[in-house]
GROMACS .gro file of C-alpha atoms in nm:
model
  345
    1UNK     CA    1  -2.576   0.441  -1.469
    2UNK     CA    2  -2.505   0.682  -1.179
    3UNK     CA    3  -2.496   0.398  -0.913
    4UNK     CA    4  -2.161   0.344  -0.746
    5UNK     CA    5  -1.948   0.077  -0.915
    6UNK     CA    6  -1.809  -0.254  -0.802
    7UNK     CA    7  -1.546  -0.444  -1.017
    8UNK     CA    8  -1.547  -0.814  -1.023
    9UNK     CA    9  -1.243  -1.037  -1.111
   10UNK     CA   10  -1.169  -1.402  -1.126
   11UNK     CA   11  -0.828  -1.553  -1.059
   12UNK     CA   12  -0.841  -1.843  -1.299
   13UNK     CA   13  -0.613  -2.065  -1.093
   14UNK     CA   14  -0.604  -2.415  -1.249
   15UNK     CA   15  -0.600  -2.756  -1.059
   16UNK     CA   16  -0.232  -2.778  -1.106
   17UNK     CA   17  -0.163  -2.445  -0.941
   18UNK     CA   18  -0.352  -2.558  -0.624
   19UNK     CA   19  -0.165  -2.879  -0.617
   20UNK     CA   20   0.170  -2.691  -0.660
   21UNK     CA   21   0.102  -2.453  -0.388
   22UNK     CA   22   0.004  -2.754  -0.173
   23UNK     CA   23   0.327  -2.921  -0.234
   24UNK     CA   24   0.186  -3.221  -0.439
   25UNK     CA   25   0.401  -3.357  -0.695
   26UNK     CA   26   0.106  -3.441  -0.932
   27UNK     CA   27   0.103  -3.083  -1.030
   28UNK     CA   28   0.386  -3.134  -1.281
   29UNK     CA   29   0.164  -3.307  -1.534
   30UNK     CA   30  -0.060  -2.988  -1.528
   31UNK     CA   31  -0.390  -3.146  -1.454
   32UNK     CA   32  -0.671  -2.908  -1.552
   33UNK     CA   33  -1.044  -2.844  -1.496
   34UNK     CA   34  -1.077  -2.552  -1.725
   35UNK     CA   35  -1.303  -2.731  -1.977
   36UNK     CA   36  -1.549  -2.794  -1.680
   37UNK     CA   37  -1.532  -2.468  -1.485
   38UNK     CA   38  -1.509  -2.200  -1.762
   39UNK     CA   39  -1.838  -2.286  -1.927
   40UNK     CA   40  -2.001  -2.294  -1.576
   41UNK     CA   41  -1.869  -1.956  -1.491
   42UNK     CA   42  -1.957  -1.803  -1.832
   43UNK     CA   43  -2.314  -1.938  -1.803
   44UNK     CA   44  -2.347  -1.797  -1.453
   45UNK     CA   45  -2.228  -1.452  -1.568
   46UNK     CA   46  -2.418  -1.441  -1.898
   47UNK     CA   47  -2.731  -1.519  -1.711
   48UNK     CA   48  -2.672  -1.199  -1.513
   49UNK     CA   49  -2.533  -1.007  -1.810
   50UNK     CA   50  -2.226  -0.925  -1.611
   51UNK     CA   51  -1.874  -0.883  -1.768
   52UNK     CA   52  -1.570  -0.922  -1.544
   53UNK     CA   53  -1.184  -0.932  -1.547
   54UNK     CA   54  -1.025  -1.279  -1.569
   55UNK     CA   55  -0.661  -1.310  -1.454
   56UNK     CA   56  -0.525  -1.589  -1.658
   57UNK     CA   57  -0.204  -1.789  -1.579
   58UNK     CA   58   0.044  -1.803  -1.869
   59UNK     CA   59   0.123  -2.158  -1.823
   60UNK     CA   60  -0.229  -2.254  -1.895
   61UNK     CA   61  -0.246  -2.018  -2.199
   62UNK     CA   62   0.060  -2.182  -2.336
   63UNK     CA   63  -0.113  -2.530  -2.340
   64UNK     CA   64  -0.304  -2.594  -2.665
   65UNK     CA   65  -0.556  -2.804  -2.482
   66UNK     CA   66  -0.673  -2.490  -2.286
   67UNK     CA   67  -0.693  -2.239  -2.566
   68UNK     CA   68  -1.056  -2.310  -2.661
   69UNK     CA   69  -1.167  -2.250  -2.303
   70UNK     CA   70  -0.965  -1.936  -2.261
   71UNK     CA   71  -1.070  -1.805  -2.611
   72UNK     CA   72  -1.434  -1.835  -2.494
   73UNK     CA   73  -1.379  -1.598  -2.205
   74UNK     CA   74  -1.248  -1.322  -2.431
   75UNK     CA   75  -1.525  -1.394  -2.687
   76UNK     CA   76  -1.781  -1.345  -2.427
   77UNK     CA   77  -1.661  -0.996  -2.373
   78UNK     CA   78  -1.468  -1.034  -2.048
   79UNK     CA   79  -1.135  -0.854  -1.983
   80UNK     CA   80  -0.820  -1.066  -1.971
   81UNK     CA   81  -0.561  -0.988  -1.702
   82UNK     CA   82  -0.214  -1.146  -1.625
   83UNK     CA   83  -0.178  -1.368  -1.332
   84UNK     CA   84   0.193  -1.455  -1.394
   85UNK     CA   85   0.334  -1.752  -1.590
   86UNK     CA   86   0.434  -2.000  -1.326
   87UNK     CA   87   0.179  -1.899  -1.050
   88UNK     CA   88   0.453  -1.891  -0.785
   89UNK     CA   89   0.344  -1.701  -0.467
   90UNK     CA   90   0.699  -1.597  -0.409
   91UNK     CA   91   0.718  -1.370  -0.705
   92UNK     CA   92   0.847  -1.099  -0.464
   93UNK     CA   93   1.172  -1.285  -0.448
   94UNK     CA   94   1.233  -1.283  -0.822
   95UNK     CA   95   1.519  -1.092  -0.964
   96UNK     CA   96   1.448  -0.808  -1.199
   97UNK     CA   97   1.520  -1.023  -1.516
   98UNK     CA   98   1.315  -1.316  -1.390
   99UNK     CA   99   1.024  -1.066  -1.360
  100UNK     CA  100   1.076  -0.933  -1.711
  101UNK     CA  101   1.094  -1.287  -1.853
  102UNK     CA  102   0.800  -1.418  -1.646
  103UNK     CA  103   0.568  -1.120  -1.762
  104UNK     CA  104   0.692  -1.138  -2.121
  105UNK     CA  105   0.613  -1.515  -2.147
  106UNK     CA  106   0.275  -1.486  -1.990
  107UNK     CA  107   0.178  -1.188  -2.212
  108UNK     CA  108   0.279  -1.377  -2.519
  109UNK     CA  109   0.088  -1.694  -2.427
  110UNK     CA  110  -0.219  -1.502  -2.322
  111UNK     CA  111  -0.222  -1.287  -2.636
  112UNK     CA  112  -0.203  -1.599  -2.841
  113UNK     CA  113  -0.487  -1.782  -2.660
  114UNK     CA  114  -0.735  -1.496  -2.612
  115UNK     CA  115  -0.635  -1.225  -2.859
  116UNK     CA  116  -0.597  -0.975  -2.579
  117UNK     CA  117  -0.265  -0.837  -2.443
  118UNK     CA  118  -0.314  -0.787  -2.069
  119UNK     CA  119  -0.296  -0.428  -1.931
  120UNK     CA  120  -0.371  -0.543  -1.576
  121UNK     CA  121  -0.194  -0.780  -1.321
  122UNK     CA  122  -0.248  -0.965  -1.009
  123UNK     CA  123   0.026  -1.154  -0.843
  124UNK     CA  124  -0.025  -1.519  -0.723
  125UNK     CA  125  -0.085  -1.538  -0.353
  126UNK     CA  126  -0.104  -1.153  -0.342
  127UNK     CA  127   0.269  -1.145  -0.398
  128UNK     CA  128   0.403  -0.802  -0.484
  129UNK     CA  129   0.727  -0.606  -0.438
  130UNK     CA  130   0.875  -0.264  -0.546
  131UNK     CA  131   1.038  -0.443  -0.844
  132UNK     CA  132   0.714  -0.607  -0.962
  133UNK     CA  133   0.560  -0.260  -0.965
  134UNK     CA  134   0.833  -0.099  -1.146
  135UNK     CA  135   0.860  -0.364  -1.417
  136UNK     CA  136   0.479  -0.342  -1.464
  137UNK     CA  137   0.515   0.034  -1.509
  138UNK     CA  138   0.794  -0.014  -1.769
  139UNK     CA  139   0.595  -0.268  -1.964
  140UNK     CA  140   0.300  -0.026  -2.005
  141UNK     CA  141   0.050  -0.187  -1.760
  142UNK     CA  142  -0.250   0.028  -1.666
  143UNK     CA  143  -0.310  -0.124  -1.318
  144UNK     CA  144  -0.208  -0.370  -1.052
  145UNK     CA  145  -0.469  -0.546  -0.850
  146UNK     CA  146  -0.251  -0.738  -0.587
  147UNK     CA  147  -0.289  -0.558  -0.266
  148UNK     CA  148  -0.493  -0.745  -0.019
  149UNK     CA  149  -0.559  -0.527   0.300
  150UNK     CA  150  -0.637  -0.782   0.581
  151UNK     CA  151  -0.505  -0.843   0.927
  152UNK     CA  152  -0.577  -1.224   0.879
  153UNK     CA  153  -0.288  -1.297   0.634
  154UNK     CA  154  -0.086  -1.487   0.910
  155UNK     CA  155  -0.378  -1.677   1.019
  156UNK     CA  156  -0.457  -1.789   0.659
  157UNK     CA  157  -0.098  -1.881   0.616
  158UNK     CA  158  -0.091  -2.091   0.929
  159UNK     CA  159  -0.407  -2.282   0.815
  160UNK     CA  160  -0.258  -2.339   0.480
  161UNK     CA  161   0.067  -2.477   0.625
  162UNK     CA  162  -0.130  -2.708   0.846
  163UNK     CA  163  -0.322  -2.855   0.550
  164UNK     CA  164  -0.004  -2.878   0.320
  165UNK     CA  165   0.256  -3.134   0.230
  166UNK     CA  166   0.544  -2.885   0.228
  167UNK     CA  167   0.898  -2.942   0.318
  168UNK     CA  168   1.113  -2.689   0.504
  169UNK     CA  169   1.243  -2.522   0.185
  170UNK     CA  170   0.897  -2.495   0.030
  171UNK     CA  171   0.763  -2.341   0.344
  172UNK     CA  172   1.055  -2.084   0.332
  173UNK     CA  173   0.957  -1.992  -0.016
  174UNK     CA  174   0.594  -1.939   0.098
  175UNK     CA  175   0.672  -1.749   0.419
  176UNK     CA  176   0.508  -1.432   0.283
  177UNK     CA  177   0.201  -1.598   0.140
  178UNK     CA  178  -0.119  -1.386   0.222
  179UNK     CA  179   0.090  -1.115   0.372
  180UNK     CA  180   0.148  -0.991   0.731
  181UNK     CA  181  -0.089  -0.853   0.991
  182UNK     CA  182   0.033  -0.495   0.917
  183UNK     CA  183  -0.105  -0.530   0.573
  184UNK     CA  184  -0.459  -0.457   0.722
  185UNK     CA  185  -0.350  -0.083   0.745
  186UNK     CA  186  -0.324  -0.058   0.370
  187UNK     CA  187  -0.591   0.137   0.177
  188UNK     CA  188  -0.907   0.000   0.033
  189UNK     CA  189  -0.969   0.268  -0.229
  190UNK     CA  190  -0.794   0.306  -0.561
  191UNK     CA  191  -0.475   0.496  -0.581
  192UNK     CA  192  -0.174   0.562  -0.800
  193UNK     CA  193   0.189   0.436  -0.743
  194UNK     CA  194   0.442   0.708  -0.751
  195UNK     CA  195   0.642   0.545  -1.031
  196UNK     CA  196   0.902   0.714  -1.245
  197UNK     CA  197   0.836   0.433  -1.512
  198UNK     CA  198   0.476   0.547  -1.584
  199UNK     CA  199   0.126   0.575  -1.450
  200UNK     CA  200   0.015   0.268  -1.259
  201UNK     CA  201  -0.319   0.252  -1.072
  202UNK     CA  202  -0.356   0.004  -0.774
  203UNK     CA  203  -0.714  -0.148  -0.726
  204UNK     CA  204  -0.679  -0.335  -0.394
  205UNK     CA  205  -0.895  -0.650  -0.335
  206UNK     CA  206  -1.177  -0.526  -0.107
  207UNK     CA  207  -1.195  -0.641   0.252
  208UNK     CA  208  -1.458  -0.550   0.509
  209UNK     CA  209  -1.417  -0.173   0.585
  210UNK     CA  210  -1.287  -0.091   0.932
  211UNK     CA  211  -1.230  -0.456   1.042
  212UNK     CA  212  -1.040  -0.555   0.725
  213UNK     CA  213  -1.175  -0.899   0.725
  214UNK     CA  214  -1.170  -1.097   0.385
  215UNK     CA  215  -1.501  -1.100   0.201
  216UNK     CA  216  -1.410  -1.255  -0.119
  217UNK     CA  217  -1.644  -1.558  -0.203
  218UNK     CA  218  -1.404  -1.843  -0.091
  219UNK     CA  219  -1.440  -1.708   0.266
  220UNK     CA  220  -1.816  -1.689   0.245
  221UNK     CA  221  -1.829  -2.045   0.117
  222UNK     CA  222  -1.629  -2.162   0.410
  223UNK     CA  223  -1.854  -1.981   0.652
  224UNK     CA  224  -2.148  -2.139   0.474
  225UNK     CA  225  -2.041  -2.476   0.594
  226UNK     CA  226  -2.156  -2.364   0.939
  227UNK     CA  227  -2.446  -2.143   0.848
  228UNK     CA  228  -2.555  -2.021   0.504
  229UNK     CA  229  -2.745  -1.742   0.684
  230UNK     CA  230  -2.414  -1.637   0.868
  231UNK     CA  231  -2.232  -1.625   0.533
  232UNK     CA  232  -2.510  -1.417   0.363
  233UNK     CA  233  -2.524  -1.174   0.665
  234UNK     CA  234  -2.149  -1.144   0.680
  235UNK     CA  235  -2.141  -1.040   0.312
  236UNK     CA  236  -2.447  -0.822   0.349
  237UNK     CA  237  -2.297  -0.629   0.644
  238UNK     CA  238  -1.980  -0.578   0.434
  239UNK     CA  239  -2.170  -0.437   0.150
  240UNK     CA  240  -2.364  -0.203   0.381
  241UNK     CA  241  -2.025  -0.080   0.527
  242UNK     CA  242  -1.896  -0.018   0.173
  243UNK     CA  243  -2.196   0.186   0.090
  244UNK     CA  244  -2.187   0.376   0.421
  245UNK     CA  245  -1.821   0.465   0.384
  246UNK     CA  246  -1.802   0.523   0.012
  247UNK     CA  247  -1.589   0.239  -0.076
  248UNK     CA  248  -1.651   0.101  -0.420
  249UNK     CA  249  -1.561  -0.278  -0.388
  250UNK     CA  250  -1.356  -0.498  -0.599
  251UNK     CA  251  -1.476  -0.845  -0.539
  252UNK     CA  252  -1.250  -1.152  -0.601
  253UNK     CA  253  -1.350  -1.488  -0.733
  254UNK     CA  254  -1.181  -1.811  -0.772
  255UNK     CA  255  -1.272  -2.124  -0.983
  256UNK     CA  256  -1.321  -2.330  -0.677
  257UNK     CA  257  -1.625  -2.099  -0.587
  258UNK     CA  258  -1.801  -2.286  -0.884
  259UNK     CA  259  -1.677  -2.637  -0.814
  260UNK     CA  260  -1.793  -2.882  -0.565
  261UNK     CA  261  -1.644  -3.189  -0.403
  262UNK     CA  262  -1.796  -3.398  -0.687
  263UNK     CA  263  -1.586  -3.211  -0.934
  264UNK     CA  264  -1.227  -3.205  -0.791
  265UNK     CA  265  -1.201  -3.478  -0.502
  266UNK     CA  266  -0.817  -3.442  -0.509
  267UNK     CA  267  -0.857  -3.079  -0.389
  268UNK     CA  268  -1.019  -3.178  -0.061
  269UNK     CA  269  -0.752  -2.987   0.134
  270UNK     CA  270  -0.884  -2.652   0.016
  271UNK     CA  271  -1.146  -2.480   0.246
  272UNK     CA  272  -1.491  -2.543   0.129
  273UNK     CA  273  -1.422  -2.824  -0.105
  274UNK     CA  274  -1.637  -3.053   0.090
  275UNK     CA  275  -1.928  -2.869  -0.029
  276UNK     CA  276  -2.144  -2.955  -0.334
  277UNK     CA  277  -2.143  -2.738  -0.653
  278UNK     CA  278  -2.499  -2.674  -0.610
  279UNK     CA  279  -2.467  -2.547  -0.259
  280UNK     CA  280  -2.182  -2.322  -0.358
  281UNK     CA  281  -2.369  -2.179  -0.662
  282UNK     CA  282  -2.660  -2.073  -0.422
  283UNK     CA  283  -2.423  -1.884  -0.186
  284UNK     CA  284  -2.248  -1.718  -0.484
  285UNK     CA  285  -2.573  -1.632  -0.654
  286UNK     CA  286  -2.701  -1.472  -0.330
  287UNK     CA  287  -2.377  -1.270  -0.299
  288UNK     CA  288  -2.402  -1.146  -0.654
  289UNK     CA  289  -2.766  -1.037  -0.597
  290UNK     CA  290  -2.664  -0.836  -0.297
  291UNK     CA  291  -2.372  -0.685  -0.466
  292UNK     CA  292  -2.562  -0.588  -0.794
  293UNK     CA  293  -2.857  -0.441  -0.595
  294UNK     CA  294  -2.621  -0.188  -0.450
  295UNK     CA  295  -2.342  -0.141  -0.707
  296UNK     CA  296  -2.307  -0.146  -1.091
  297UNK     CA  297  -2.077  -0.432  -1.179
  298UNK     CA  298  -1.778  -0.335  -1.396
  299UNK     CA  299  -1.436  -0.491  -1.499
  300UNK     CA  300  -1.136  -0.383  -1.316
  301UNK     CA  301  -1.009  -0.183  -1.612
  302UNK     CA  302  -1.344   0.008  -1.611
  303UNK     CA  303  -1.282   0.057  -1.240
  304UNK     CA  304  -0.949   0.217  -1.322
  305UNK     CA  305  -1.093   0.434  -1.586
  306UNK     CA  306  -1.358   0.578  -1.366
  307UNK     CA  307  -1.112   0.619  -1.076
  308UNK     CA  308  -0.877   0.819  -1.297
  309UNK     CA  309  -1.150   1.068  -1.369
  310UNK     CA  310  -1.120   1.148  -0.997
  311UNK     CA  311  -0.820   1.284  -0.806
  312UNK     CA  312  -0.632   0.984  -0.689
  313UNK     CA  313  -0.391   0.982  -0.412
  314UNK     CA  314  -0.032   0.905  -0.509
  315UNK     CA  315   0.151   0.671  -0.288
  316UNK     CA  316   0.504   0.583  -0.238
  317UNK     CA  317   0.643   0.231  -0.319
  318UNK     CA  318   0.732   0.201   0.057
  319UNK     CA  319   0.376   0.090   0.107
  320UNK     CA  320   0.472  -0.263  -0.005
  321UNK     CA  321   0.596  -0.447   0.300
  322UNK     CA  322   0.986  -0.420   0.371
  323UNK     CA  323   1.050  -0.786   0.319
  324UNK     CA  324   0.923  -0.755  -0.028
  325UNK     CA  325   1.161  -0.472  -0.116
  326UNK     CA  326   1.482  -0.682  -0.076
  327UNK     CA  327   1.485  -0.787  -0.440
  328UNK     CA  328   1.857  -0.848  -0.444
  329UNK     CA  329   1.870  -1.126  -0.693
  330UNK     CA  330   1.923  -1.396  -0.425
  331UNK     CA  331   1.662  -1.633  -0.550
  332UNK     CA  332   1.851  -1.948  -0.584
  333UNK     CA  333   1.558  -2.183  -0.647
  334UNK     CA  334   1.558  -2.314  -0.999
  335UNK     CA  335   1.256  -2.243  -1.221
  336UNK     CA  336   0.984  -2.509  -1.182
  337UNK     CA  337   0.935  -2.533  -1.560
  338UNK     CA  338   1.116  -2.374  -1.844
  339UNK     CA  339   0.965  -2.062  -1.988
  340UNK     CA  340   0.868  -2.097  -2.349
  341UNK     CA  341   1.058  -1.779  -2.446
  342UNK     CA  342   1.377  -1.654  -2.281
  343UNK     CA  343   1.493  -1.847  -1.973
  344UNK     CA  344   1.536  -1.693  -1.633
  345UNK     CA  345   1.870  -1.588  -1.504
   0.00000   0.00000   0.00000
């Protein structure tokens, strides 16, 4: 029990959210793979007796067809977090009232589907702003887990645009997706935001210390296309650096880490979706084995509670990039779908 900890979280992005971000109109019918992937993930975690945090999208929780799958996550003892309602990576452009409505709608749907009211949040596409953080503080959230300290954001965005079907307006909406190069200078360790609205802890998504290269499993799986040995070695070196520098990692998972080409052929545009599920599960299992040999796995909320027993640095809201602090209410794009509660401005 005295081992260093590592929190593990899963962004439960559904098939429709990938299609939507990609610019495919088929997203509007809300195609889902939750009935397939959720049991697979739960079996994987139960076999290792690991509990994690699952960030749920409110739109999915609002659909009756998904509620059994989502309820099974909570019933297995996993923490439920909020991943927004509409899963729009331009959340940083929302007005204050849009943010309030977005969070309220997702909280209500997630509570109804899982029995848990989220106290943690992660923005889709790592989208964050000063206004997002302030609204989270006002609504009593314990933590945010959106910051992604990497220098490779622009490269990831360029690759994404190259593989997408986006028009000019859609590209403009997504211009901040994955962040900017200077985001690599953000801290890796937990800290508190200096908020007048309340106490809010930030648990950044861990990247490789010093180099700030992504280490979440979607990147490892992409590397494994070229060399499984390279992928395992890359992750192992990252874990060793975390141990050496005293970084307690927060590892990020996605559903596509557990799905192969045979499970979702219409997502072939996503990196690594030309691999089989069996290949992916071997890489994911090897990464989990490396992680748990060196760290005690915990939920993100447990990570927060342990961090608060120590003296956390307090950081000003200016840490969010300037382009994300302009929340002037100028978002003129109409909502993609109506919220089930109060509508947006």
